[in-house]
PDB file of C-alpha atoms in Angstrom:
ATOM      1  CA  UNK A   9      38.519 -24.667 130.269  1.00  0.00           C
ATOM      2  CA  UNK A  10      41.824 -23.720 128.776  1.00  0.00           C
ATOM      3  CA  UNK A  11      44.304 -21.891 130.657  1.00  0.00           C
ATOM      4  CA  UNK A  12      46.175 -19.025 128.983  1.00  0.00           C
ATOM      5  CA  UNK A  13      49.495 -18.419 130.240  1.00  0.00           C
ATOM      6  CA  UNK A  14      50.471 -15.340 127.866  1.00  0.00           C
ATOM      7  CA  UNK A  15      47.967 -14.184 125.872  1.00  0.00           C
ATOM      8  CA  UNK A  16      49.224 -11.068 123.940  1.00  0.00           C
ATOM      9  CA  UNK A  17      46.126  -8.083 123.134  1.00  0.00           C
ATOM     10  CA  UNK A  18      44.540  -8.840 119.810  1.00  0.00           C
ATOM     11  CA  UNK A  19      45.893  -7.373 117.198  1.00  0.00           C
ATOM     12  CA  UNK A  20      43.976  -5.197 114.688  1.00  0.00           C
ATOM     13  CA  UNK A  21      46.133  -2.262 113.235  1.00  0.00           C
ATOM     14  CA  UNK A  22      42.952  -1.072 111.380  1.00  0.00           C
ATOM     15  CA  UNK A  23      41.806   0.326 114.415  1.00  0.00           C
ATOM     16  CA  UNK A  24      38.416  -0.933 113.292  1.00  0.00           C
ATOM     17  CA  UNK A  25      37.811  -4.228 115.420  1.00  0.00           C
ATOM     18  CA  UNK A  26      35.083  -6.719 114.627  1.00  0.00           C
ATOM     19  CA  UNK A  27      35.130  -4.973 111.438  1.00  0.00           C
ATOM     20  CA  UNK A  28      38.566  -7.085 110.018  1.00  0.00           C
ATOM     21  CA  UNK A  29      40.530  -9.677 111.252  1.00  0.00           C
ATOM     22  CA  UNK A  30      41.878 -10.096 114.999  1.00  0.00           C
ATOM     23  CA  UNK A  31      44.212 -12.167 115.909  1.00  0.00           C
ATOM     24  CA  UNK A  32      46.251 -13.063 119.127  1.00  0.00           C
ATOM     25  CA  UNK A  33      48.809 -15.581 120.014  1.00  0.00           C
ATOM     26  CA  UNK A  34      48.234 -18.284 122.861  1.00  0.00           C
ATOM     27  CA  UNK A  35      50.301 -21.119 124.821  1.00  0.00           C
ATOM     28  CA  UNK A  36      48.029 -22.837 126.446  1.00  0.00           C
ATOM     29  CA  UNK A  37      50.757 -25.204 127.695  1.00  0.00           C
ATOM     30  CA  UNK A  38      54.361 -26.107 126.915  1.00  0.00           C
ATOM     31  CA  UNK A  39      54.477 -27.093 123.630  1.00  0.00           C
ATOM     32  CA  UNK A  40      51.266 -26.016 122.441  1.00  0.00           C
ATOM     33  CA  UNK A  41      50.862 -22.914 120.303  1.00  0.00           C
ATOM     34  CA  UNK A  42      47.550 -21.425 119.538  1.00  0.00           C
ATOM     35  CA  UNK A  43      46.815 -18.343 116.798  1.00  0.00           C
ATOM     36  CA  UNK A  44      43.692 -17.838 117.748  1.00  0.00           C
ATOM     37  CA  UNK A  45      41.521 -15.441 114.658  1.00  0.00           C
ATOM     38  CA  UNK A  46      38.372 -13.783 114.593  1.00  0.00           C
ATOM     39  CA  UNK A  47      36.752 -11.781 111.576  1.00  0.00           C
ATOM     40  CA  UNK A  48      36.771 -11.957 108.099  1.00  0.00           C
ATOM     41  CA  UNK A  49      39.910 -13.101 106.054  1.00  0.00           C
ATOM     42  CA  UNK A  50      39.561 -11.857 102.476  1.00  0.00           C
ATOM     43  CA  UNK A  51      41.817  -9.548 100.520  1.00  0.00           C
ATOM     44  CA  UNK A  52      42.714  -7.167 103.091  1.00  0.00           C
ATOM     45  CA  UNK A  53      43.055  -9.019 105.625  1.00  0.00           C
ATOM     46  CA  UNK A  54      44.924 -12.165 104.432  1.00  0.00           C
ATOM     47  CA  UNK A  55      48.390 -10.421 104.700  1.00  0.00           C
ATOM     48  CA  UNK A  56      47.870 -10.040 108.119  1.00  0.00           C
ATOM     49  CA  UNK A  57      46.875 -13.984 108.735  1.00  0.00           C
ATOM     50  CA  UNK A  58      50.091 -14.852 106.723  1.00  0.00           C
ATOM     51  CA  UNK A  59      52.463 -12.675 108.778  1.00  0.00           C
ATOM     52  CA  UNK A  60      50.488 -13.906 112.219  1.00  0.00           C
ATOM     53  CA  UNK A  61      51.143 -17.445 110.825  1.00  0.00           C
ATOM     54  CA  UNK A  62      55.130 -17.003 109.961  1.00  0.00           C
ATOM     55  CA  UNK A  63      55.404 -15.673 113.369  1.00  0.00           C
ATOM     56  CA  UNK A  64      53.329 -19.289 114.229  1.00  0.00           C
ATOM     57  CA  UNK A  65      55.502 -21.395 112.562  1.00  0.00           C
ATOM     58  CA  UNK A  66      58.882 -19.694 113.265  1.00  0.00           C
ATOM     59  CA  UNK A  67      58.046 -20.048 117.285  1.00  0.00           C
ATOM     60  CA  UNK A  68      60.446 -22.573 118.331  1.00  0.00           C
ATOM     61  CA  UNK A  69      58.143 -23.135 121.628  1.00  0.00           C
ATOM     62  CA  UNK A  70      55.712 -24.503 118.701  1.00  0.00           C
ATOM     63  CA  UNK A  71      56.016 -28.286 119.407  1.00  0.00           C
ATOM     64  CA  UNK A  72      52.133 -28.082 118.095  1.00  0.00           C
ATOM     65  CA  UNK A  73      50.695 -24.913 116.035  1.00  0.00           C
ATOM     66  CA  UNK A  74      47.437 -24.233 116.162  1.00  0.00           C
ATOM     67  CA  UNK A  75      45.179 -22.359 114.345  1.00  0.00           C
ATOM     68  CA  UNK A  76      41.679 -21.479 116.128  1.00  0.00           C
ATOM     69  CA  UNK A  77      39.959 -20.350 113.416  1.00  0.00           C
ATOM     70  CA  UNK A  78      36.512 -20.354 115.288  1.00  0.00           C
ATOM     71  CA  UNK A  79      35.132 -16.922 115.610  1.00  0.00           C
ATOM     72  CA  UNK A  80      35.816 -16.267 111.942  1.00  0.00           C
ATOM     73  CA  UNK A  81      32.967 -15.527 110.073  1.00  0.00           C
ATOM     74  CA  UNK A  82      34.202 -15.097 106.359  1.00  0.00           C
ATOM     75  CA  UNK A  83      37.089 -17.270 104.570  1.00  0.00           C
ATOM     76  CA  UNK A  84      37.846 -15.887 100.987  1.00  0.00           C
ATOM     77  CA  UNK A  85      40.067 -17.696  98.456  1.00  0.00           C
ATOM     78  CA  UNK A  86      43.211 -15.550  99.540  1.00  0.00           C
ATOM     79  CA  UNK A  87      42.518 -16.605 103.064  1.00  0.00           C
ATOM     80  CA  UNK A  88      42.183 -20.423 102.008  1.00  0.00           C
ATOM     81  CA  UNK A  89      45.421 -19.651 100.236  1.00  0.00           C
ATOM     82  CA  UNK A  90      47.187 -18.495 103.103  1.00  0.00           C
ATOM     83  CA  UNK A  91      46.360 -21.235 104.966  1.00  0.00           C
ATOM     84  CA  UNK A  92      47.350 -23.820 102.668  1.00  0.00           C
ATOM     85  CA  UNK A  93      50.575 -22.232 102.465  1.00  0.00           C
ATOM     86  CA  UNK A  94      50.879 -22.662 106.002  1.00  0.00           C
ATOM     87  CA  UNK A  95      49.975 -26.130 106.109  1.00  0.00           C
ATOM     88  CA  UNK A  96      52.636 -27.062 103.345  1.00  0.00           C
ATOM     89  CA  UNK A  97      55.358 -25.122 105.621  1.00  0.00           C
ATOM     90  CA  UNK A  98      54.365 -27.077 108.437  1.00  0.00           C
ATOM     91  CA  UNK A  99      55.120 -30.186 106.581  1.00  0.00           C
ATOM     92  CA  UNK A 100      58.206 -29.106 105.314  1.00  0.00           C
ATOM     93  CA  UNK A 101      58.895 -28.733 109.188  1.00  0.00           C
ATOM     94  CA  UNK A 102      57.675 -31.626 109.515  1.00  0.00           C
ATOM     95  CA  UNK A 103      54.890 -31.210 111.541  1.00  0.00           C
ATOM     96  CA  UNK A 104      50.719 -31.081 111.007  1.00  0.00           C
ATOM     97  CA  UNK A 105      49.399 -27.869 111.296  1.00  0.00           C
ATOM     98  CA  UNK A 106      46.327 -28.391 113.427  1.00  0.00           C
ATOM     99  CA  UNK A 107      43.029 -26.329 112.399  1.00  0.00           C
ATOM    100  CA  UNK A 108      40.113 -25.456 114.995  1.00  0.00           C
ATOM    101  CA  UNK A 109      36.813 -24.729 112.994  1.00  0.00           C
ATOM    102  CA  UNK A 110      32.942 -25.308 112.989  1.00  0.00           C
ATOM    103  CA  UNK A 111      31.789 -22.778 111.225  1.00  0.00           C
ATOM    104  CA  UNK A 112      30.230 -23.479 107.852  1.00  0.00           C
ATOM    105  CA  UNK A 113      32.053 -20.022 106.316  1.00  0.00           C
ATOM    106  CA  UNK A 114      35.451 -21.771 107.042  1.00  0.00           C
ATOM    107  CA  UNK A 115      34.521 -25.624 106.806  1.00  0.00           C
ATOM    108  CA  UNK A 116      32.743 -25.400 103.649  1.00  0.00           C
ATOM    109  CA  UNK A 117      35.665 -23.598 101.433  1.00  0.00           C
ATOM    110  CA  UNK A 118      38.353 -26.220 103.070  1.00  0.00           C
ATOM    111  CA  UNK A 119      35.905 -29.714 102.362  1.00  0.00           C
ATOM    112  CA  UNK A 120      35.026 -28.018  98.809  1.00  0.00           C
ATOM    113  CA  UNK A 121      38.542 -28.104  97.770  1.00  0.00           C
ATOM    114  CA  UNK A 122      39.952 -30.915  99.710  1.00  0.00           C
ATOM    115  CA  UNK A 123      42.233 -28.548 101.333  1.00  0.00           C
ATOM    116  CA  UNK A 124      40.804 -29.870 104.983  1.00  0.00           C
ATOM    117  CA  UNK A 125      43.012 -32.893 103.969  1.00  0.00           C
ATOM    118  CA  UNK A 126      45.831 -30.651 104.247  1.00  0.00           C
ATOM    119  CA  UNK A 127      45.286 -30.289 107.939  1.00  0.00           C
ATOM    120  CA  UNK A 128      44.203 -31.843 111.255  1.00  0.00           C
ATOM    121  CA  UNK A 129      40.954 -30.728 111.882  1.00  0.00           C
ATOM    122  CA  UNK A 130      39.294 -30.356 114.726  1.00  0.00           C
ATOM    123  CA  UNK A 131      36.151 -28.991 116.310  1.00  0.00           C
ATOM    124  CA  UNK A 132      37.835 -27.296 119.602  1.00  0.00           C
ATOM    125  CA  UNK A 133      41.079 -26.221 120.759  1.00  0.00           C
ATOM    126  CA  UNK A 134      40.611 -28.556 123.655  1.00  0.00           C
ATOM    127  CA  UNK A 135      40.883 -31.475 121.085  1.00  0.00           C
ATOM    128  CA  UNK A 136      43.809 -31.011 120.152  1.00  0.00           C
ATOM    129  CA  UNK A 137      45.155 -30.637 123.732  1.00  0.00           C
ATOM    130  CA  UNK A 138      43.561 -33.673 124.704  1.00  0.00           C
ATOM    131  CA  UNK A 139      40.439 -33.021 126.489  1.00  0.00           C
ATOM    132  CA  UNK A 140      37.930 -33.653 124.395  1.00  0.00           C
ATOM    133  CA  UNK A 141      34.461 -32.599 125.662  1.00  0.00           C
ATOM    134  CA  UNK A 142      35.827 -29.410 127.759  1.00  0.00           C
ATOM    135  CA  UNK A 143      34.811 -26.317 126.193  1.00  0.00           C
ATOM    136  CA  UNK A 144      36.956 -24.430 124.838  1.00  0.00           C
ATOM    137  CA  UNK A 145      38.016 -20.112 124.817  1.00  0.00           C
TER     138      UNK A 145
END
């Protein structure tokens, strides 16, 4: 299981959680770090997962930046947008931006429009640390 040295308290200004988005930032180890997001990313919420994702990419500590996009349960256009723009600032850094998803609601959008090419993909957080197999948070 993943070890969480820092997590910060999900954010949700709304005040409505499990109704939007939630997000929360994670360093699982030197290096690695992990925006974990939960929800729906649509119209509302997709100014949030940009601003979350600046604060991703501008982290120094960010050797890797991941994006744990597992417990999301909706991905509109605007949220597939964000993302790409992410992905295209991470190569500019270069760096991959690393994507955590197995839900269809997120996987299907991304293969539909080739924008999981974008990205490297993978099916756990613990995947991209390295130990495959291990569940992960």
């Amino acid at each position: 299981m993943t070890t969480l040295l820092d997590p910060a308290p999900p954010r949700d200004p709304s005040g409505r959680a499990g109704r939007d988005l939630e997000t929360r930032l994670l360093r699982p180890r030197g290096g690695v770090v992990v925006l974990a997001v939960g929800g729906e990313v649509d119209t509302l919420t997709a100014p949030q997962l940009a601003d979350d994702l600046t604060q991703l990419l501008d982290d120094d500590a960010a050797g890797t930046a991941v994006v744990d996009l597992t417990h999301v349960s909706f991905l509109a256009s605007s949220g597939l947008a964000v993302l790409i723009r992410a992905a295209h600032r991470a190569t500019d850094q270069g760096r991959p931006l690393h994507l955590v998803a197995t839900a269809r609601a997120v996987t299907r959008p991304l293969e539909v429009t080739g924008s999981d090419q974008l990205f490297e993909m993978h099916t756990t957080v613990d995947d991209v640390l390295g130990e495959p197999g291990r569940p992960s948070n």
